[in-house]
Coordinates of C-alpha atoms in Angstrom, one line a residue:
M1 CA -7.0 -15.4 -19.4
P2 CA -3.8 -13.5 -20.3
A3 CA -1.9 -15.0 -23.3
D4 CA 1.0 -17.1 -22.3
R5 CA 3.7 -16.9 -25.0
S6 CA 5.8 -19.5 -23.1
E7 CA 9.4 -20.5 -23.4
A8 CA 8.0 -24.0 -23.4
L9 CA 6.6 -23.7 -26.9
P10 CA 8.0 -26.3 -29.3
T11 CA 10.6 -25.4 -31.9
A12 CA 12.4 -27.1 -34.7
R13 CA 15.7 -25.5 -33.9
R14 CA 18.1 -25.9 -31.0
P15 CA 20.8 -23.4 -29.8
H16 CA 24.3 -24.2 -30.7
R17 CA 26.2 -26.0 -27.9
L18 CA 29.7 -25.2 -26.7
A19 CA 32.1 -27.7 -25.3
G20 CA 30.4 -29.6 -22.4
G21 CA 26.9 -29.0 -23.8
Q22 CA 26.5 -25.4 -22.6
P23 CA 24.3 -23.3 -25.1
G24 CA 26.2 -20.5 -26.9
L25 CA 24.5 -17.2 -26.3
L26 CA 25.6 -15.6 -29.5
E27 CA 25.7 -18.6 -31.8
P28 CA 23.4 -19.0 -34.8
G29 CA 19.9 -19.8 -33.8
A30 CA 20.3 -18.7 -30.1
S31 CA 19.5 -15.1 -30.8
T32 CA 16.3 -15.8 -32.7
D33 CA 14.2 -16.5 -29.5
P34 CA 16.0 -17.6 -26.4
Y35 CA 12.6 -18.4 -24.8
R36 CA 11.3 -20.7 -27.4
L37 CA 14.7 -22.4 -27.8
R38 CA 14.7 -23.0 -24.0
L39 CA 18.1 -21.5 -23.9
Y40 CA 17.5 -19.5 -20.7
R41 CA 15.8 -22.5 -19.0
I42 CA 18.8 -24.8 -19.9
L43 CA 21.3 -22.2 -18.6
R44 CA 19.3 -21.7 -15.3
T45 CA 18.9 -25.5 -14.7
D46 CA 22.1 -27.1 -16.1
F47 CA 24.7 -24.3 -16.5
P48 CA 24.0 -21.6 -13.8
L49 CA 27.6 -20.6 -14.1
G50 CA 29.6 -21.0 -17.4
H51 CA 31.9 -19.0 -19.6
D52 CA 30.7 -17.9 -23.0
P53 CA 33.8 -17.2 -25.3
G54 CA 31.6 -15.5 -27.9
L55 CA 30.5 -12.9 -25.4
G56 CA 33.8 -13.0 -23.5
A57 CA 32.0 -13.2 -20.1
W58 CA 30.7 -15.5 -17.4
L59 CA 26.9 -16.1 -17.6
L60 CA 24.6 -15.7 -14.7
S61 CA 21.0 -16.7 -15.4
R62 CA 19.4 -17.4 -12.0
Y63 CA 17.4 -14.6 -10.3
E64 CA 19.4 -14.8 -7.1
D65 CA 22.7 -14.6 -8.9
V66 CA 21.7 -11.7 -11.2
V67 CA 20.3 -9.7 -8.3
L68 CA 23.6 -10.2 -6.4
A69 CA 25.6 -9.0 -9.4
L70 CA 23.4 -5.9 -9.8
T71 CA 23.4 -4.8 -6.2
D72 CA 26.5 -6.2 -4.4
P73 CA 29.5 -3.8 -4.2
R74 CA 31.8 -6.7 -5.0
F75 CA 30.6 -6.2 -8.6
T76 CA 31.2 -3.0 -10.5
G77 CA 30.5 -1.5 -13.9
Y78 CA 31.9 -2.9 -17.1
P79 CA 34.5 -2.2 -18.4
H80 CA 35.2 0.5 -15.9
D81 CA 34.4 1.2 -12.3
G82 CA 32.3 4.3 -13.1
A83 CA 29.0 2.5 -13.2
P84 CA 27.0 2.4 -9.9
R85 CA 27.9 -0.2 -7.3
G86 CA 25.6 -1.7 -4.7
P87 CA 23.4 -1.2 -2.9
V88 CA 22.1 1.0 -5.7
P89 CA 21.1 -1.3 -8.6
A90 CA 23.2 -1.2 -11.8
P91 CA 21.8 0.3 -15.0
L92 CA 18.7 -1.7 -15.9
G93 CA 15.6 -1.6 -17.9
L94 CA 15.7 1.5 -20.0
C95 CA 18.6 3.1 -18.0
R96 CA 22.0 3.3 -19.7
G97 CA 23.9 4.3 -16.5
S98 CA 25.0 7.8 -17.6
L99 CA 27.1 9.5 -14.9
V100 CA 25.5 12.8 -15.8
C101 CA 21.9 11.7 -15.6
T102 CA 19.6 14.4 -14.2
P103 CA 16.3 13.0 -12.7
L104 CA 13.1 14.3 -14.3
P105 CA 10.2 15.3 -12.1
E106 CA 7.3 12.9 -11.7
A107 CA 4.2 13.6 -13.7
G108 CA 2.2 16.4 -12.1
T109 CA 4.9 17.8 -9.9
A110 CA 6.0 21.4 -10.0
P111 CA 9.6 22.7 -9.7
A112 CA 10.6 23.2 -6.1
A113 CA 10.6 26.7 -4.9
T114 CA 13.8 28.3 -3.4
D115 CA 13.9 30.4 -0.3
T116 CA 16.9 32.4 -1.5
P117 CA 16.5 34.8 -4.5
A118 CA 19.1 34.1 -7.2
D119 CA 20.6 37.6 -7.0
T120 CA 21.3 37.2 -3.3
A121 CA 22.5 33.7 -3.2
T122 CA 26.1 33.1 -2.2
G123 CA 26.7 30.6 -4.9
P124 CA 25.6 30.3 -8.6
A125 CA 21.9 30.2 -9.3
P126 CA 20.6 26.7 -9.6
A127 CA 19.7 25.5 -13.1
P128 CA 16.0 25.7 -13.9
A129 CA 14.1 22.5 -13.1
D130 CA 13.0 20.4 -16.1
P131 CA 9.3 20.9 -16.8
D132 CA 6.9 18.1 -16.2
P133 CA 7.3 15.8 -19.3
A134 CA 3.8 14.3 -19.1
P135 CA 1.9 17.0 -21.2
A136 CA 4.4 16.7 -24.1
V137 CA 4.2 12.9 -24.0
E138 CA 0.4 13.0 -23.9
R139 CA 0.2 15.6 -26.7
A140 CA 2.5 13.6 -29.0
A141 CA 0.7 10.3 -28.3
Y142 CA -2.8 11.7 -29.2
V143 CA -1.4 13.3 -32.4
L144 CA 0.1 10.1 -33.6
A145 CA -2.9 8.0 -32.7
R146 CA -5.3 10.2 -34.6
R147 CA -3.1 10.0 -37.7
I148 CA -3.5 6.3 -38.0
A149 CA -7.1 6.0 -36.6
G150 CA -8.8 6.0 -40.0
R151 CA -6.6 3.2 -41.5
D152 CA -7.8 -0.3 -42.4
R153 CA -4.5 -1.6 -41.2
A154 CA -1.5 -0.1 -39.4
D155 CA 1.9 -1.2 -38.0
L156 CA 2.1 0.2 -34.5
V157 CA 5.9 -0.3 -34.4
G158 CA 6.6 1.7 -37.5
E159 CA 3.8 4.3 -37.1
F160 CA 3.6 4.8 -33.4
C161 CA 6.2 3.2 -31.2
R162 CA 9.1 4.5 -33.2
W163 CA 7.8 8.0 -33.3
L164 CA 6.4 8.5 -29.8
P165 CA 9.8 8.5 -27.9
A166 CA 11.3 11.0 -30.3
G167 CA 8.2 13.1 -30.7
A168 CA 7.4 13.3 -27.0
V169 CA 10.7 15.1 -26.2
A170 CA 10.6 17.1 -29.4
V171 CA 7.3 18.7 -28.6
G172 CA 8.1 22.0 -26.8
P173 CA 7.8 25.7 -27.2
G174 CA 6.9 26.5 -30.7
L175 CA 6.2 22.9 -31.7
S176 CA 2.7 21.5 -31.5
S177 CA 3.4 18.0 -32.8
P178 CA 6.2 15.7 -34.1
D179 CA 6.8 16.0 -37.8
P180 CA 6.1 12.5 -39.3
N181 CA 7.9 13.5 -42.6
A182 CA 11.2 14.0 -40.8
P183 CA 13.4 11.1 -39.7
P184 CA 13.0 10.2 -36.0
R185 CA 15.6 11.9 -33.9
P186 CA 16.7 11.3 -30.3
G187 CA 15.5 13.3 -27.4
G188 CA 16.7 16.9 -26.8
G189 CA 17.8 16.5 -23.2
A190 CA 21.3 16.5 -22.0
D191 CA 21.1 13.0 -20.5
D192 CA 22.4 10.0 -22.3
C193 CA 19.6 7.8 -21.1
A194 CA 16.9 10.1 -22.4
R195 CA 18.5 10.2 -25.8
Q196 CA 18.3 6.4 -26.3
T197 CA 14.9 6.3 -27.9
G198 CA 15.5 2.9 -29.6
L199 CA 15.2 1.0 -26.2
R200 CA 12.0 2.9 -25.4
E201 CA 10.6 1.9 -28.8
R202 CA 11.2 -1.8 -28.1
A203 CA 9.8 -1.6 -24.6
L204 CA 6.7 0.3 -25.8
A205 CA 6.1 -2.3 -28.5
S206 CA 6.4 -5.1 -26.0
F207 CA 3.9 -3.3 -23.7
L208 CA 1.4 -2.8 -26.4
A209 CA 1.7 -6.4 -27.6
N210 CA 1.0 -7.7 -24.1
M211 CA -2.0 -5.4 -23.6
L212 CA -3.5 -6.1 -27.0
D213 CA -3.2 -9.8 -26.3
D214 CA -5.6 -9.4 -23.3
P215 CA -9.0 -7.8 -24.2
D216 CA -10.1 -7.8 -20.5
L217 CA -7.1 -5.7 -19.6
L218 CA -7.8 -3.3 -22.4
A219 CA -11.4 -3.0 -21.3
A220 CA -10.4 -2.2 -17.7
V221 CA -8.0 0.5 -18.9
A222 CA -10.5 2.0 -21.4
G223 CA -13.2 2.1 -18.7
G224 CA -11.1 4.5 -16.7
G225 CA -11.8 4.8 -13.0
A226 CA -9.5 5.1 -10.0
G227 CA -7.7 1.8 -10.6
A228 CA -6.9 2.3 -14.3
G229 CA -3.8 4.3 -13.7
M230 CA -2.4 1.8 -11.2
L231 CA -3.2 -1.0 -13.6
L232 CA -1.2 0.7 -16.3
R233 CA 1.8 1.1 -14.1
R234 CA 1.7 -2.5 -13.0
A235 CA 1.3 -3.7 -16.6
W236 CA 4.4 -1.6 -17.6
A237 CA 6.4 -3.0 -14.7
E238 CA 5.3 -6.5 -15.6
T239 CA 6.4 -5.9 -19.2
L240 CA 9.9 -5.0 -18.1
R241 CA 10.1 -8.2 -16.0
R242 CA 8.6 -10.6 -18.6
D243 CA 9.9 -8.9 -21.8
P244 CA 12.9 -6.7 -20.9
P245 CA 14.1 -4.5 -23.8
V246 CA 17.7 -5.1 -22.6
Q247 CA 18.3 -8.8 -22.1
I248 CA 22.0 -8.6 -20.9
V249 CA 23.7 -6.3 -18.4
L250 CA 27.4 -6.5 -18.1
R251 CA 29.2 -6.3 -14.8
R252 CA 32.7 -7.1 -13.5
T253 CA 33.9 -8.8 -10.4
R254 CA 36.1 -6.9 -8.1
T255 CA 37.0 -10.0 -6.1
E256 CA 36.5 -13.7 -6.2
L257 CA 33.1 -14.6 -4.9
R258 CA 30.6 -17.5 -4.7
V259 CA 27.4 -17.7 -6.7
S260 CA 24.9 -20.5 -6.8
G261 CA 26.6 -22.3 -9.6
G262 CA 30.2 -22.0 -8.4
T263 CA 33.0 -19.4 -7.9
L264 CA 33.5 -16.4 -10.1
P265 CA 37.2 -15.3 -10.5
A266 CA 38.2 -11.7 -9.6
G267 CA 38.4 -9.1 -12.4
E268 CA 36.2 -11.0 -14.8
A269 CA 33.4 -9.8 -17.1
V270 CA 30.0 -11.1 -16.0
A271 CA 26.9 -11.1 -18.2
C272 CA 23.7 -10.8 -16.2
L273 CA 20.9 -12.5 -18.2
I274 CA 18.0 -10.3 -17.3
G275 CA 15.7 -12.2 -19.6
A276 CA 16.4 -15.4 -17.8
A277 CA 16.3 -14.0 -14.3
G278 CA 12.9 -12.3 -14.9
R279 CA 11.4 -15.7 -15.8
D280 CA 13.1 -17.8 -13.1
P281 CA 10.4 -20.1 -11.6
A282 CA 12.3 -20.1 -8.3
R283 CA 11.3 -16.5 -7.9
F284 CA 8.1 -16.0 -9.9
A285 CA 5.0 -18.1 -10.1
A286 CA 4.0 -18.9 -13.7
P287 CA 6.9 -16.8 -14.9
D288 CA 6.0 -16.9 -18.6
R289 CA 2.5 -15.5 -18.0
F290 CA 1.9 -11.7 -18.4
D291 CA 0.1 -10.9 -15.1
P292 CA 0.0 -7.2 -14.0
L293 CA -1.8 -8.3 -10.8
R294 CA 0.8 -10.9 -9.7
A295 CA 1.6 -10.9 -6.0
D296 CA 5.3 -11.5 -6.5
A297 CA 6.1 -8.4 -8.6
D298 CA 9.6 -7.1 -8.3
P299 CA 10.5 -3.4 -8.8
L300 CA 14.2 -4.3 -9.6
F301 CA 13.5 -4.7 -13.3
S302 CA 12.1 -1.2 -13.8
G303 CA 15.5 0.4 -13.3
P304 CA 16.5 3.4 -11.2
A305 CA 13.4 5.4 -10.3
G306 CA 15.0 8.8 -11.0
C307 CA 16.4 7.8 -14.5
P308 CA 14.9 10.1 -17.2
A309 CA 14.5 7.2 -19.6
A310 CA 12.7 5.1 -17.0
L311 CA 10.2 7.9 -16.4
L312 CA 9.7 8.8 -20.0
G313 CA 9.2 5.1 -20.9
R314 CA 6.5 4.7 -18.4
L315 CA 4.8 7.9 -19.5
E316 CA 4.9 6.8 -23.1
A317 CA 3.4 3.5 -22.3
E318 CA 0.6 5.0 -20.2
H319 CA -0.3 7.9 -22.4
G320 CA 0.4 5.9 -25.6
L321 CA -2.1 3.2 -24.8
R322 CA -4.7 5.7 -23.6
A323 CA -4.4 7.7 -26.8
L324 CA -4.7 4.6 -29.0
L325 CA -7.9 3.5 -27.1
A326 CA -9.4 7.0 -27.4
A327 CA -8.7 7.2 -31.1
M328 CA -9.4 3.6 -31.9
P329 CA -11.8 2.0 -29.3
R330 CA -12.1 -1.2 -31.3
I331 CA -8.4 -1.6 -32.0
R332 CA -7.4 -5.3 -32.4
W333 CA -4.8 -7.5 -34.1
A334 CA -5.0 -7.7 -37.9
E335 CA -6.5 -10.9 -39.2
G336 CA -4.0 -13.8 -38.8
F337 CA -1.3 -11.7 -37.1
R338 CA 0.5 -12.8 -33.9
P339 CA 3.2 -10.6 -32.3
T340 CA 6.7 -12.1 -32.1
S341 CA 9.8 -10.6 -30.6
S342 CA 13.5 -11.1 -31.6
G343 CA 16.9 -10.4 -30.3
V344 CA 19.0 -11.6 -27.4
L345 CA 21.0 -8.4 -26.6
T346 CA 18.1 -6.1 -27.0
R347 CA 14.6 -7.5 -27.7
G348 CA 11.2 -6.5 -28.8
P349 CA 8.5 -6.9 -31.5
R350 CA 9.6 -5.6 -34.9
T351 CA 6.0 -5.4 -36.2
L352 CA 2.6 -4.9 -34.6
L353 CA -0.1 -5.1 -37.3
V354 CA -3.5 -3.9 -36.1
R355 CA -7.0 -3.1 -37.4
P356 CA -7.7 0.4 -36.0
S357 CA -11.4 0.1 -36.5

């Protein structure tokens, strides 16, 4: 049975309340763990529309309202109109919404051929297509996994998750592996999304925590077979729903409009609480449970399909877990360790202590 690190767990602390009883999103205590503090549940149930002066925005916490704000053209980017408007979803997941984002090819695809030679084309020659990033990601993952395989104890966040996003894009012509003695550096692409390795680190750490919590899932992936790849993709998408690395996406209303909790004024900042929407019981059955095989999966939380960061994040999760299992077939949590996440703006485990063998 998959572990259920539920927002219903008891806690000794309560989020700070604003006037009228609404929880303050950025007040002391609230950012520690909005799930354990039931902050998201309280907002969804009792305050589906309220203004948070600390954030300077109206809060949307219900799935239906968050989806509306992300996809409806009556909402736009914040603070400017440059971010995508509906029906294309707003920046989400690992995407930062760069206006110069260049899609990367899917793993295993080759650059498209052109029917017109560059020297006879009427216009400038097209820029060369980006190479398939999968081999570089796989190479970096196996190098990093082998370096910690012989340890009695290792921290996957500090020794794997932090390095793989940087190393995967650094491995290229003339480089056979990331240099663990140099500080991590962002990716070398021209896209803003691909350079944001910190978000991919948090997402990868959450993915590994969820997978290591379920020995049956690990065994299914380690066994390979035709369904292993699809299981990994579903587990990655489920992580982005249940434990999104970016918990809040800001939008702005272009006009006054109704949501389930009331009326939003025109020209106002709106905070879409992705962490609350992804666990809305009105949309997802057993929303706190990590279940890659759930029948009510939603692709919205994965972000734009062509975003370089979205593709790189998925490749890092898939190849990263495979590399760890290949180098450490008996990998498990260190004795007495349980993974915990923190943060309310961006979120993920800060430590993942394991016994590699």
